[in-house]
Amino acid sequence: MKKIIALLLAAVMVLGLAACGEKAPEAAETKAPAANTEAPAATEAPASDVTIQVAAVSTAFTDAYPEMWKDIADAFTAETGIKVELVEDKNLEDVIGPSMQGGEYPDVVYLPYGRPGALTEQFVKEKLVADLTDVLDMTVPGEDKKVSEKLAGGFVDTSLTNPYADGKTYLAPMFYDPCGLFYNAGLFEEKGWEVPTTWDEMWELAETAKAEGIALFTYPTTGYFDAFLYALLNTAGGPEFFEKVTHYEDGIWDTEEAKTVIDIIEKLASYTNPVTPAQANDQDFKMNQQLVLDNKALFMPNGTWIAGEMADSPRAEGFKWGMTALPAVKEGGDRYSFCWFQQSWIPAGAENIEAAKQFIAFLYSDKAVEIFLKGGAVQPVLGAAESIEDPEKKAFLSIYDNGAKAAMGGFATYKSVAGLGSVREVYLDPVNGLVSGNVTVDQWVDGIKEASAQMHANLQ
């Protein structure tokens, strides 16, 4: 099986690593047959003389706590005897990609959806991820509870963890954060401005801020529009509309709800700081975030990690982080904040799947929760947020206690098709063009409609 997956991955990697660049070479577009995702059932006590390789992307959490994954690995080894070889990098795809093409796979991969290389998405599309359903029934190493008893509700009931709608879990939910619009609360206090609760109020504020030389909006990269779009879809039409859009229902982009979404994004693009597209990449994204700290833009979509990520950055006098859910379409309408969470998974071609599943189970232990919290990462474990000492972070996590509804889930998985881009390429990346004027709204929507039809026809 390992050799079969290696051959498939040679094609997959070209598509994944070229996701934000030019169209992949013709040879890379050859459709690969689906690989078998079935893996041996996990045992409660795999051989302790095993060494597993864990590949983890470096993020703002490891910026805040560089030893985070090392401490997790050491704690896991101390509990189980299973040794861990760590591979960490901000550009993890570039590090593990070549060896994976050669048939050598990490046993565990922490690499969430939404990365420019779309490596996780490609593994899911080609069914190269192992079935983790039995992990939910495993006892957490060092404890007497099962994983399913530790997890907060709803996190394994979404298309992000159960991508094939077959009742099975293939990706393990990791660090969760409410996402919303972040702003300088100190500036609003100074100016006497109210945080908008409807989009009409937002446009009024945009004109007020414009008169003072402040843009209404910016975004780190177009990838951050995923959580924004998911919340906006729910705001415009509720969960039912969200479900139809993310499952590519025929004609859904011709509805009134879709027109509302399109109009809001078009208008928002017109009020976006014009330097944003040039800096909306993995190297310069903090420069866009800095626009909010410098009072050059009022709002940006982000997650609660932003405070830690920009902790050492300069800021305007009196700066204070604020966070709000998306405004309602109409007065008294529902407001949504997307609950974003990351994912870990096991390649179907991994050599030590039983031990890897033990590692996944350990990630929900009280010990792991304690270690992750040192980096500001909150696991979707019952009671985990109660241990947060940072009042700012606690305030962010209370957004659902203040009237916002939680949006969860994402676009349904579809088979790889020659010439069909990723969700990010189709739905999100054109926002840069909307802001710069290089893409019209009609071009963007026509591209969505064409791609959505193909995605629907090739649902997994």
C-alpha positions as a LaTeX table, in Angstrom:
\begin{tabular}{lrrr}
\hline
Residue & $x$ (\AA) & $y$ (\AA) & $z$ (\AA) \\
\hline
Met1 & 0.00 & 0.00 & 0.00 \\
Lys2 & 2.89 & 2.33 & 0.82 \\
Lys3 & 4.22 & 2.10 & $-2.75$ \\
Ile4 & 0.76 & 2.68 & $-4.22$ \\
Ile5 & 0.24 & 5.83 & $-2.17$ \\
Ala6 & 3.71 & 7.09 & $-3.07$ \\
Leu7 & 2.83 & 6.87 & $-6.76$ \\
Leu8 & $-0.47$ & 8.67 & $-6.18$ \\
Leu9 & 1.23 & 11.35 & $-4.12$ \\
Ala10 & 3.67 & 12.22 & $-6.88$ \\
Ala11 & 0.68 & 13.68 & $-8.71$ \\
Val12 & $-1.03$ & 15.03 & $-5.61$ \\
Met13 & 1.97 & 16.98 & $-4.36$ \\
Val14 & 2.39 & 18.91 & $-7.60$ \\
Leu15 & $-1.19$ & 20.13 & $-7.33$ \\
Gly16 & $-0.96$ & 20.87 & $-3.61$ \\
Leu17 & 2.33 & 22.77 & $-3.66$ \\
Ala18 & 1.27 & 24.77 & $-6.70$ \\
Ala19 & $-2.09$ & 25.74 & $-5.25$ \\
Cys20 & $-1.37$ & 29.47 & $-5.22$ \\
Gly21 & 0.72 & 29.52 & $-8.36$ \\
Glu22 & 0.24 & 28.62 & $-11.99$ \\
Lys23 & $-1.76$ & 25.70 & $-13.26$ \\
Ala24 & $-0.01$ & 22.41 & $-12.55$ \\
Pro25 & 1.63 & 20.52 & $-15.41$ \\
Glu26 & $-0.65$ & 18.25 & $-17.42$ \\
Ala27 & 0.97 & 15.10 & $-16.06$ \\
Ala28 & 0.06 & 16.12 & $-12.53$ \\
Glu29 & $-3.61$ & 16.33 & $-13.42$ \\
Thr30 & $-4.02$ & 12.65 & $-14.12$ \\
Lys31 & $-6.79$ & 11.39 & $-11.88$ \\
Ala32 & $-5.49$ & 8.93 & $-9.32$ \\
Pro33 & $-7.59$ & 6.04 & $-8.06$ \\
Ala34 & $-8.71$ & 6.35 & $-4.47$ \\
Ala35 & $-6.44$ & 4.79 & $-1.91$ \\
Asn36 & $-7.78$ & 2.56 & 0.83 \\
Thr37 & $-8.26$ & 4.57 & 4.03 \\
Glu38 & $-8.93$ & 1.56 & 6.21 \\
Ala39 & $-6.23$ & 1.04 & 8.83 \\
Pro40 & $-5.66$ & $-1.60$ & 11.48 \\
Ala41 & $-7.79$ & $-1.08$ & 14.55 \\
Ala42 & $-5.94$ & 0.73 & 17.30 \\
Thr43 & $-4.93$ & $-1.24$ & 20.35 \\
Glu44 & $-4.83$ & 0.16 & 23.87 \\
Ala45 & $-1.16$ & $-0.77$ & 24.30 \\
Pro46 & 0.99 & $-0.89$ & 21.15 \\
Ala47 & 4.61 & $-1.99$ & 21.49 \\
Ser48 & 6.51 & 0.60 & 23.52 \\
Asp49 & 9.76 & 0.10 & 21.60 \\
Val50 & 8.31 & 1.97 & 18.61 \\
Thr51 & 9.50 & 5.40 & 17.47 \\
Ile52 & 6.89 & 7.49 & 15.69 \\
Gln53 & 7.52 & 10.58 & 13.62 \\
Val54 & 5.27 & 13.54 & 14.36 \\
Ala55 & 5.28 & 16.39 & 11.84 \\
Ala56 & 3.86 & 19.66 & 13.20 \\
Val57 & 3.57 & 23.00 & 11.46 \\
Ser58 & 5.00 & 25.89 & 13.50 \\
Thr59 & 2.37 & 28.53 & 14.25 \\
Ala60 & 1.71 & 31.47 & 16.54 \\
Phe61 & 1.30 & 28.95 & 19.36 \\
Thr62 & 4.88 & 27.74 & 19.01 \\
Asp63 & 6.05 & 31.32 & 18.59 \\
Ala64 & 4.63 & 31.93 & 22.05 \\
Tyr65 & 5.92 & 28.63 & 23.46 \\
Pro66 & 8.72 & 27.12 & 21.31 \\
Glu67 & 9.00 & 23.97 & 23.44 \\
Met68 & 5.29 & 23.12 & 23.12 \\
Trp69 & 5.54 & 20.08 & 20.85 \\
Lys70 & 8.74 & 18.83 & 22.50 \\
Asp71 & 7.02 & 18.88 & 25.88 \\
Ile72 & 4.02 & 17.05 & 24.39 \\
Ala73 & 6.33 & 14.41 & 22.90 \\
Asp74 & 8.24 & 13.99 & 26.16 \\
Ala75 & 5.03 & 13.66 & 28.17 \\
Phe76 & 3.67 & 11.09 & 25.73 \\
Thr77 & 6.89 & 9.05 & 25.88 \\
Ala78 & 6.89 & 9.20 & 29.67 \\
Glu79 & 3.32 & 7.87 & 29.73 \\
Thr80 & 3.54 & 5.20 & 27.03 \\
Gly81 & 7.21 & 4.46 & 26.41 \\
Ile82 & 6.69 & 5.24 & 22.72 \\
Lys83 & 9.46 & 7.51 & 21.45 \\
Val84 & 8.75 & 10.52 & 19.24 \\
Glu85 & 10.85 & 12.05 & 16.49 \\
Leu86 & 9.66 & 15.61 & 15.90 \\
Val87 & 9.67 & 17.50 & 12.61 \\
Glu88 & 8.64 & 21.15 & 12.94 \\
Asp89 & 8.67 & 24.01 & 10.44 \\
Lys90 & 6.56 & 27.00 & 9.42 \\
Asn91 & 6.67 & 25.65 & 5.86 \\
Leu92 & 6.07 & 22.04 & 6.85 \\
Glu93 & 4.84 & 21.04 & 3.40 \\
Asp94 & 8.24 & 21.86 & 1.91 \\
Val95 & 10.02 & 19.80 & 4.57 \\
Ile96 & 7.95 & 16.60 & 4.51 \\
Gly97 & 6.83 & 16.78 & 0.87 \\
Pro98 & 9.91 & 15.29 & $-0.81$ \\
Ser99 & 10.14 & 12.31 & 1.54 \\
Met100 & 6.39 & 11.67 & 1.20 \\
Gln101 & 6.75 & 11.58 & $-2.57$ \\
Gly102 & 9.37 & 8.90 & $-1.99$ \\
Gly103 & 6.99 & 6.84 & 0.12 \\
Glu104 & 8.20 & 7.88 & 3.58 \\
Tyr105 & 5.36 & 9.26 & 5.69 \\
Pro106 & 5.20 & 10.85 & 9.14 \\
Asp107 & 3.05 & 8.82 & 11.50 \\
Val108 & 1.12 & 11.89 & 12.69 \\
Val109 & 0.67 & 15.18 & 10.88 \\
Tyr110 & $-0.52$ & 18.39 & 12.52 \\
Leu111 & $-1.33$ & 20.52 & 9.48 \\
Pro112 & $-4.74$ & 22.17 & 9.30 \\
Tyr113 & $-6.92$ & 22.97 & 6.34 \\
Gly114 & $-6.53$ & 26.34 & 4.65 \\
Arg115 & $-2.78$ & 26.35 & 4.06 \\
Pro116 & $-1.59$ & 27.76 & 0.70 \\
Gly117 & $-0.17$ & 24.40 & $-0.37$ \\
Ala118 & $-3.49$ & 22.66 & 0.42 \\
Leu119 & $-1.62$ & 19.47 & 1.35 \\
Thr120 & $-4.21$ & 18.35 & 3.89 \\
Glu121 & $-7.00$ & 19.00 & 1.41 \\
Gln122 & $-5.20$ & 16.92 & $-1.23$ \\
Phe123 & $-4.71$ & 13.98 & 1.14 \\
Val124 & $-8.40$ & 14.13 & 2.04 \\
Lys125 & $-9.50$ & 14.37 & $-1.58$ \\
Glu126 & $-7.41$ & 11.37 & $-2.61$ \\
Lys127 & $-8.50$ & 9.41 & 0.48 \\
Leu128 & $-4.96$ & 9.08 & 1.73 \\
Val129 & $-5.88$ & 9.64 & 5.39 \\
Ala130 & $-6.40$ & 6.87 & 7.92 \\
Asp131 & $-9.76$ & 6.20 & 9.60 \\
Leu132 & $-9.61$ & 7.56 & 13.17 \\
Thr133 & $-13.10$ & 6.58 & 14.27 \\
Asp134 & $-11.84$ & 3.99 & 16.73 \\
Val135 & $-9.69$ & 6.62 & 18.45 \\
Leu136 & $-12.89$ & 8.08 & 19.91 \\
Asp137 & $-13.41$ & 4.84 & 21.83 \\
Met138 & $-9.83$ & 4.62 & 23.03 \\
Thr139 & $-8.91$ & 5.37 & 26.61 \\
Val140 & $-6.76$ & 8.47 & 26.89 \\
Pro141 & $-3.24$ & 7.33 & 27.88 \\
Gly142 & $-2.71$ & 7.88 & 31.60 \\
Glu143 & $-6.42$ & 8.46 & 32.29 \\
Asp144 & $-9.58$ & 6.43 & 32.73 \\
Lys145 & $-11.79$ & 8.33 & 30.27 \\
Lys146 & $-12.32$ & 7.68 & 26.61 \\
Val147 & $-11.47$ & 10.33 & 24.01 \\
Ser148 & $-15.19$ & 10.74 & 23.23 \\
Glu149 & $-15.83$ & 11.57 & 26.89 \\
Lys150 & $-13.20$ & 14.31 & 26.85 \\
Leu151 & $-14.20$ & 16.05 & 23.61 \\
Ala152 & $-16.61$ & 18.99 & 23.59 \\
Gly153 & $-19.78$ & 18.41 & 21.60 \\
Gly154 & $-19.98$ & 18.92 & 17.87 \\
Phe155 & $-16.32$ & 18.81 & 16.95 \\
Val156 & $-16.48$ & 15.42 & 15.25 \\
Asp157 & $-19.82$ & 16.12 & 13.60 \\
Thr158 & $-18.55$ & 18.42 & 10.86 \\
Ser159 & $-17.32$ & 18.00 & 7.30 \\
Leu160 & $-13.87$ & 19.07 & 8.48 \\
Thr161 & $-13.43$ & 15.92 & 10.55 \\
Asn162 & $-15.86$ & 13.61 & 8.73 \\
Pro163 & $-15.22$ & 14.64 & 5.10 \\
Tyr164 & $-16.84$ & 11.70 & 3.32 \\
Ala165 & $-20.28$ & 11.73 & 4.99 \\
Asp166 & $-19.84$ & 8.03 & 5.80 \\
Gly167 & $-20.24$ & 8.31 & 9.57 \\
Lys168 & $-16.51$ & 8.02 & 10.18 \\
Thr169 & $-13.89$ & 10.42 & 11.54 \\
Tyr170 & $-10.66$ & 10.91 & 9.59 \\
Leu171 & $-9.23$ & 14.10 & 11.07 \\
Ala172 & $-8.78$ & 14.79 & 14.76 \\
Pro173 & $-10.05$ & 18.20 & 15.94 \\
Met174 & $-7.37$ & 20.36 & 17.49 \\
Phe175 & $-7.00$ & 23.86 & 18.88 \\
Tyr176 & $-10.20$ & 25.86 & 18.62 \\
Asp177 & $-10.73$ & 29.57 & 18.49 \\
Pro178 & $-13.70$ & 31.78 & 17.82 \\
Cys179 & $-13.04$ & 33.89 & 14.77 \\
Gly180 & $-14.50$ & 37.32 & 14.23 \\
Leu181 & $-13.64$ & 40.92 & 13.46 \\
Phe182 & $-10.79$ & 42.30 & 15.57 \\
Tyr183 & $-10.34$ & 46.00 & 16.21 \\
Asn184 & $-8.75$ & 48.63 & 18.45 \\
Ala185 & $-11.27$ & 49.06 & 21.26 \\
Gly186 & $-9.20$ & 51.97 & 22.56 \\
Leu187 & $-9.75$ & 53.89 & 19.32 \\
Phe188 & $-13.50$ & 53.33 & 19.48 \\
Glu189 & $-13.54$ & 54.64 & 23.05 \\
Glu190 & $-11.47$ & 57.67 & 22.07 \\
Lys191 & $-13.71$ & 58.52 & 19.10 \\
Gly192 & $-16.96$ & 57.63 & 20.82 \\
Trp193 & $-17.80$ & 55.16 & 18.06 \\
Glu194 & $-20.16$ & 52.24 & 18.59 \\
Val195 & $-19.21$ & 48.81 & 17.26 \\
Pro196 & $-21.66$ & 48.09 & 14.40 \\
Thr197 & $-24.28$ & 45.42 & 15.00 \\
Thr198 & $-25.73$ & 45.58 & 11.46 \\
Trp199 & $-24.09$ & 45.96 & 8.06 \\
Asp200 & $-25.91$ & 49.25 & 7.50 \\
Glu201 & $-24.23$ & 50.58 & 10.63 \\
Met202 & $-20.93$ & 49.22 & 9.30 \\
Trp203 & $-21.21$ & 51.22 & 6.09 \\
Glu204 & $-22.06$ & 54.37 & 8.03 \\
Leu205 & $-18.95$ & 53.86 & 10.17 \\
Ala206 & $-16.90$ & 53.29 & 7.02 \\
Glu207 & $-17.72$ & 56.78 & 5.77 \\
Thr208 & $-17.01$ & 58.31 & 9.18 \\
Ala209 & $-13.62$ & 56.60 & 9.38 \\
Lys210 & $-12.81$ & 57.45 & 5.75 \\
Ala211 & $-13.22$ & 61.13 & 6.56 \\
Glu212 & $-10.47$ & 60.71 & 9.14 \\
Gly213 & $-8.17$ & 58.82 & 6.77 \\
Ile214 & $-8.85$ & 55.38 & 8.23 \\
Ala215 & $-9.89$ & 52.41 & 6.10 \\
Leu216 & $-12.73$ & 50.26 & 7.35 \\
Phe217 & $-11.14$ & 46.90 & 6.64 \\
Thr218 & $-8.07$ & 44.77 & 5.99 \\
Tyr219 & $-7.24$ & 41.06 & 6.13 \\
Pro220 & $-3.98$ & 39.15 & 6.73 \\
Thr221 & $-4.32$ & 36.87 & 3.69 \\
Thr222 & $-7.26$ & 35.66 & 1.62 \\
Gly223 & $-7.03$ & 32.41 & 3.58 \\
Tyr224 & $-8.49$ & 34.29 & 6.54 \\
Phe225 & $-11.63$ & 34.84 & 4.51 \\
Asp226 & $-12.66$ & 31.21 & 5.05 \\
Ala227 & $-13.92$ & 31.78 & 8.60 \\
Phe228 & $-15.32$ & 35.16 & 7.55 \\
Leu229 & $-17.21$ & 33.64 & 4.61 \\
Tyr230 & $-18.59$ & 30.78 & 6.71 \\
Ala231 & $-19.93$ & 33.23 & 9.30 \\
Leu232 & $-21.31$ & 35.51 & 6.59 \\
Leu233 & $-23.13$ & 32.64 & 4.88 \\
Asn234 & $-24.83$ & 31.79 & 8.18 \\
Thr235 & $-25.61$ & 35.46 & 8.83 \\
Ala236 & $-27.21$ & 35.86 & 5.41 \\
Gly237 & $-29.23$ & 32.67 & 5.30 \\
Gly238 & $-28.73$ & 30.56 & 8.40 \\
Pro239 & $-27.28$ & 27.04 & 8.72 \\
Glu240 & $-29.50$ & 25.64 & 5.96 \\
Phe241 & $-28.14$ & 28.14 & 3.41 \\
Phe242 & $-24.61$ & 27.46 & 4.65 \\
Glu243 & $-25.11$ & 23.74 & 4.12 \\
Lys244 & $-26.38$ & 24.27 & 0.57 \\
Val245 & $-23.48$ & 26.52 & $-0.40$ \\
Thr246 & $-20.82$ & 24.28 & 1.10 \\
His247 & $-22.32$ & 21.26 & $-0.69$ \\
Tyr248 & $-22.48$ & 23.15 & $-4.00$ \\
Glu249 & $-26.25$ & 22.97 & $-4.54$ \\
Asp250 & $-27.27$ & 23.84 & $-8.08$ \\
Gly251 & $-28.44$ & 27.45 & $-8.44$ \\
Ile252 & $-27.54$ & 28.42 & $-4.88$ \\
Trp253 & $-25.47$ & 31.40 & $-6.06$ \\
Asp254 & $-28.52$ & 32.87 & $-7.81$ \\
Thr255 & $-30.55$ & 33.17 & $-4.61$ \\
Glu256 & $-31.32$ & 36.33 & $-2.66$ \\
Glu257 & $-29.18$ & 35.11 & 0.23 \\
Ala258 & $-26.21$ & 34.67 & $-2.09$ \\
Lys259 & $-26.76$ & 38.14 & $-3.54$ \\
Thr260 & $-26.61$ & 39.52 & 0.00 \\
Val261 & $-23.25$ & 37.79 & 0.57 \\
Ile262 & $-21.86$ & 39.00 & $-2.76$ \\
Asp263 & $-22.99$ & 42.59 & $-2.19$ \\
Ile264 & $-21.44$ & 42.72 & 1.29 \\
Ile265 & $-18.06$ & 41.40 & 0.11 \\
Glu266 & $-18.07$ & 43.72 & $-2.90$ \\
Lys267 & $-18.77$ & 46.74 & $-0.71$ \\
Leu268 & $-16.26$ & 45.61 & 1.90 \\
Ala269 & $-13.60$ & 45.35 & $-0.81$ \\
Ser270 & $-14.24$ & 48.98 & $-1.73$ \\
Tyr271 & $-13.56$ & 50.02 & 1.88 \\
Thr272 & $-10.43$ & 47.86 & 2.29 \\
Asn273 & $-7.04$ & 49.50 & 2.80 \\
Pro274 & $-5.53$ & 49.43 & $-0.72$ \\
Val275 & $-2.12$ & 48.12 & 0.41 \\
Thr276 & $-3.73$ & 44.91 & 1.67 \\
Pro277 & $-3.44$ & 42.67 & $-1.45$ \\
Ala278 & 0.29 & 43.30 & $-1.89$ \\
Gln279 & 0.93 & 42.17 & 1.69 \\
Ala280 & $-1.58$ & 39.33 & 1.78 \\
Asn281 & 0.94 & 36.50 & 1.71 \\
Asp282 & 2.65 & 34.19 & 4.18 \\
Gln283 & 5.69 & 36.45 & 4.46 \\
Asp284 & 4.03 & 39.85 & 4.86 \\
Phe285 & 0.64 & 39.10 & 6.43 \\
Lys286 & 1.66 & 40.68 & 9.74 \\
Met287 & 2.02 & 44.00 & 7.93 \\
Asn288 & $-1.71$ & 43.88 & 7.22 \\
Gln289 & $-2.42$ & 43.01 & 10.83 \\
Gln290 & $-0.24$ & 45.96 & 11.81 \\
Leu291 & $-2.64$ & 48.26 & 9.95 \\
Val292 & $-5.16$ & 47.73 & 12.76 \\
Leu293 & $-2.55$ & 48.34 & 15.46 \\
Asp294 & $-1.55$ & 51.57 & 13.70 \\
Asn295 & $-5.16$ & 52.77 & 13.24 \\
Lys296 & $-4.89$ & 52.55 & 9.46 \\
Ala297 & $-7.76$ & 50.05 & 9.28 \\
Leu298 & $-10.60$ & 49.46 & 11.73 \\
Phe299 & $-11.44$ & 45.77 & 11.38 \\
Met300 & $-9.81$ & 42.55 & 10.23 \\
Pro301 & $-10.97$ & 38.93 & 10.29 \\
Asn302 & $-8.81$ & 36.81 & 12.58 \\
Gly303 & $-8.79$ & 34.36 & 15.46 \\
Thr304 & $-8.05$ & 34.76 & 19.15 \\
Trp305 & $-4.40$ & 33.88 & 18.60 \\
Ile306 & $-3.87$ & 37.37 & 17.13 \\
Ala307 & $-3.11$ & 38.96 & 20.52 \\
Gly308 & $-0.23$ & 36.58 & 21.16 \\
Glu309 & 0.99 & 36.71 & 17.58 \\
Met310 & 1.30 & 40.52 & 17.66 \\
Ala311 & 2.27 & 40.82 & 21.32 \\
Asp312 & 5.64 & 42.42 & 20.59 \\
Ser313 & 4.45 & 44.65 & 17.75 \\
Pro314 & 4.27 & 48.45 & 18.08 \\
Arg315 & 0.82 & 49.95 & 18.42 \\
Ala316 & $-1.06$ & 53.20 & 18.69 \\
Glu317 & $-1.30$ & 54.84 & 22.10 \\
Gly318 & $-4.20$ & 53.44 & 24.10 \\
Phe319 & $-4.54$ & 50.35 & 21.91 \\
Lys320 & $-6.76$ & 47.57 & 23.30 \\
Trp321 & $-7.89$ & 44.47 & 21.45 \\
Gly322 & $-11.60$ & 44.16 & 20.77 \\
Met323 & $-13.46$ & 41.35 & 19.04 \\
Thr324 & $-16.95$ & 41.24 & 17.61 \\
Ala325 & $-19.12$ & 38.83 & 15.68 \\
Leu326 & $-20.14$ & 39.69 & 12.14 \\
Pro327 & $-22.91$ & 42.29 & 11.96 \\
Ala328 & $-26.46$ & 41.12 & 11.27 \\
Val329 & $-28.00$ & 41.64 & 7.86 \\
Lys330 & $-31.01$ & 43.32 & 9.47 \\
Glu331 & $-31.73$ & 44.84 & 12.85 \\
Gly332 & $-32.38$ & 42.01 & 15.32 \\
Gly333 & $-31.00$ & 39.39 & 12.94 \\
Asp334 & $-28.61$ & 36.63 & 13.92 \\
Arg335 & $-24.91$ & 37.38 & 14.28 \\
Tyr336 & $-22.34$ & 34.64 & 13.81 \\
Ser337 & $-18.77$ & 33.98 & 14.81 \\
Phe338 & $-17.10$ & 31.02 & 13.15 \\
Cys339 & $-15.61$ & 28.49 & 15.54 \\
Trp340 & $-12.36$ & 27.64 & 13.81 \\
Phe341 & $-10.42$ & 24.58 & 14.76 \\
Gln342 & $-7.31$ & 22.90 & 13.45 \\
Gln343 & $-6.73$ & 19.27 & 12.57 \\
Ser344 & $-4.26$ & 16.44 & 13.03 \\
Trp345 & $-4.31$ & 13.30 & 10.94 \\
Ile346 & $-2.51$ & 10.08 & 10.13 \\
Pro347 & $-1.40$ & 9.30 & 6.57 \\
Ala348 & $-2.89$ & 6.01 & 5.41 \\
Gly349 & 0.63 & 4.95 & 4.43 \\
Ala350 & 2.14 & 5.54 & 7.89 \\
Glu351 & 4.09 & 2.57 & 9.27 \\
Asn352 & 3.09 & 2.91 & 12.93 \\
Ile353 & $-0.63$ & 3.57 & 12.84 \\
Glu354 & $-1.45$ & 1.92 & 16.17 \\
Ala355 & 1.16 & 3.98 & 18.04 \\
Ala356 & 0.11 & 7.08 & 16.08 \\
Lys357 & $-3.46$ & 6.63 & 17.27 \\
Gln358 & $-2.20$ & 6.47 & 20.83 \\
Phe359 & $-0.49$ & 9.80 & 20.25 \\
Ile360 & $-3.68$ & 11.32 & 18.86 \\
Ala361 & $-5.60$ & 10.07 & 21.91 \\
Phe362 & $-2.98$ & 11.57 & 24.22 \\
Leu363 & $-3.55$ & 15.01 & 22.71 \\
Tyr364 & $-6.83$ & 15.16 & 24.67 \\
Ser365 & $-5.28$ & 14.29 & 28.03 \\
Asp366 & $-5.29$ & 16.75 & 30.91 \\
Lys367 & $-1.49$ & 16.83 & 30.70 \\
Ala368 & $-1.54$ & 17.75 & 27.01 \\
Val369 & $-4.23$ & 20.38 & 27.60 \\
Glu370 & $-2.03$ & 21.96 & 30.27 \\
Ile371 & 1.00 & 22.03 & 27.96 \\
Phe372 & $-0.90$ & 23.43 & 24.99 \\
Leu373 & $-2.39$ & 26.22 & 27.13 \\
Lys374 & 1.14 & 27.51 & 27.78 \\
Gly375 & 1.25 & 28.45 & 24.11 \\
Gly376 & $-2.28$ & 29.84 & 24.13 \\
Ala377 & $-3.66$ & 26.81 & 22.28 \\
Val378 & $-6.99$ & 25.54 & 23.60 \\
Gln379 & $-7.98$ & 21.96 & 22.89 \\
Pro380 & $-11.69$ & 21.18 & 22.30 \\
Val381 & $-11.76$ & 19.37 & 25.63 \\
Leu382 & $-14.53$ & 19.87 & 28.14 \\
Gly383 & $-13.47$ & 22.41 & 30.76 \\
Ala384 & $-10.21$ & 23.37 & 29.02 \\
Ala385 & $-11.08$ & 27.07 & 28.74 \\
Glu386 & $-11.73$ & 27.30 & 32.48 \\
Ser387 & $-7.98$ & 27.13 & 33.08 \\
Ile388 & $-7.20$ & 30.19 & 30.95 \\
Glu389 & $-5.69$ & 32.91 & 33.11 \\
Asp390 & $-5.37$ & 35.62 & 30.45 \\
Pro391 & $-8.47$ & 37.85 & 30.86 \\
Glu392 & $-8.16$ & 39.05 & 27.26 \\
Lys393 & $-8.28$ & 35.53 & 25.89 \\
Lys394 & $-11.13$ & 34.64 & 28.23 \\
Ala395 & $-13.04$ & 37.64 & 26.90 \\
Phe396 & $-12.49$ & 36.47 & 23.32 \\
Leu397 & $-13.73$ & 32.99 & 24.14 \\
Ser398 & $-16.87$ & 34.45 & 25.75 \\
Ile399 & $-18.15$ & 35.78 & 22.42 \\
Tyr400 & $-20.77$ & 33.01 & 22.34 \\
Asp401 & $-21.97$ & 34.10 & 25.77 \\
Asn402 & $-22.69$ & 37.57 & 24.42 \\
Gly403 & $-25.30$ & 36.76 & 21.79 \\
Ala404 & $-23.20$ & 35.45 & 18.90 \\
Lys405 & $-24.06$ & 32.10 & 17.37 \\
Ala406 & $-21.33$ & 29.59 & 16.52 \\
Ala407 & $-20.81$ & 28.62 & 12.90 \\
Met408 & $-18.94$ & 25.36 & 12.31 \\
Gly409 & $-18.04$ & 23.19 & 9.35 \\
Gly410 & $-16.68$ & 23.87 & 5.90 \\
Phe411 & $-16.88$ & 23.00 & 2.23 \\
Ala412 & $-17.60$ & 19.37 & 1.38 \\
Thr413 & $-14.75$ & 17.33 & $-0.05$ \\
Tyr414 & $-14.72$ & 16.70 & $-3.79$ \\
Lys415 & $-12.54$ & 14.56 & $-6.00$ \\
Ser416 & $-9.50$ & 16.07 & $-7.70$ \\
Val417 & $-10.35$ & 17.15 & $-11.23$ \\
Ala418 & $-7.93$ & 18.46 & $-13.83$ \\
Gly419 & $-8.15$ & 22.25 & $-13.96$ \\
Leu420 & $-10.43$ & 22.58 & $-10.92$ \\
Gly421 & $-8.87$ & 24.75 & $-8.24$ \\
Ser422 & $-9.07$ & 24.46 & $-4.49$ \\
Val423 & $-11.82$ & 26.10 & $-2.44$ \\
Arg424 & $-9.39$ & 28.84 & $-1.50$ \\
Glu425 & $-8.45$ & 29.51 & $-5.14$ \\
Val426 & $-12.08$ & 29.64 & $-6.27$ \\
Tyr427 & $-13.87$ & 31.40 & $-3.40$ \\
Leu428 & $-11.23$ & 33.35 & $-1.49$ \\
Asp429 & $-8.16$ & 34.32 & $-3.51$ \\
Pro430 & $-10.15$ & 36.50 & $-5.95$ \\
Val431 & $-10.85$ & 38.89 & $-3.06$ \\
Asn432 & $-7.35$ & 40.31 & $-3.66$ \\
Gly433 & $-8.46$ & 41.14 & $-7.20$ \\
Leu434 & $-11.72$ & 42.69 & $-5.98$ \\
Val435 & $-9.74$ & 45.04 & $-3.75$ \\
Ser436 & $-7.11$ & 45.93 & $-6.36$ \\
Gly437 & $-9.64$ & 46.21 & $-9.18$ \\
Asn438 & $-8.09$ & 43.41 & $-11.24$ \\
Val439 & $-11.13$ & 41.16 & $-10.83$ \\
Thr440 & $-14.76$ & 42.20 & $-11.24$ \\
Val441 & $-17.55$ & 40.86 & $-9.08$ \\
Asp442 & $-19.11$ & 39.19 & $-12.14$ \\
Gln443 & $-15.83$ & 37.40 & $-12.93$ \\
Trp444 & $-15.55$ & 36.21 & $-9.35$ \\
Val445 & $-19.15$ & 34.97 & $-9.16$ \\
Asp446 & $-19.00$ & 33.34 & $-12.60$ \\
Gly447 & $-15.88$ & 31.48 & $-11.51$ \\
Ile448 & $-17.65$ & 30.31 & $-8.35$ \\
Lys449 & $-20.68$ & 29.08 & $-10.28$ \\
Glu450 & $-18.59$ & 27.18 & $-12.82$ \\
Ala451 & $-16.35$ & 25.59 & $-10.19$ \\
Ser452 & $-19.27$ & 24.86 & $-7.84$ \\
Ala453 & $-20.99$ & 22.83 & $-10.55$ \\
Gln454 & $-17.85$ & 20.73 & $-11.02$ \\
Met455 & $-17.37$ & 20.34 & $-7.27$ \\
His456 & $-20.98$ & 19.14 & $-6.91$ \\
Ala457 & $-20.54$ & 16.64 & $-9.74$ \\
Asn458 & $-17.44$ & 15.24 & $-8.06$ \\
Leu459 & $-18.48$ & 15.10 & $-4.41$ \\
Gln460 & $-16.67$ & 12.37 & $-2.51$ \\
\hline
\end{tabular}
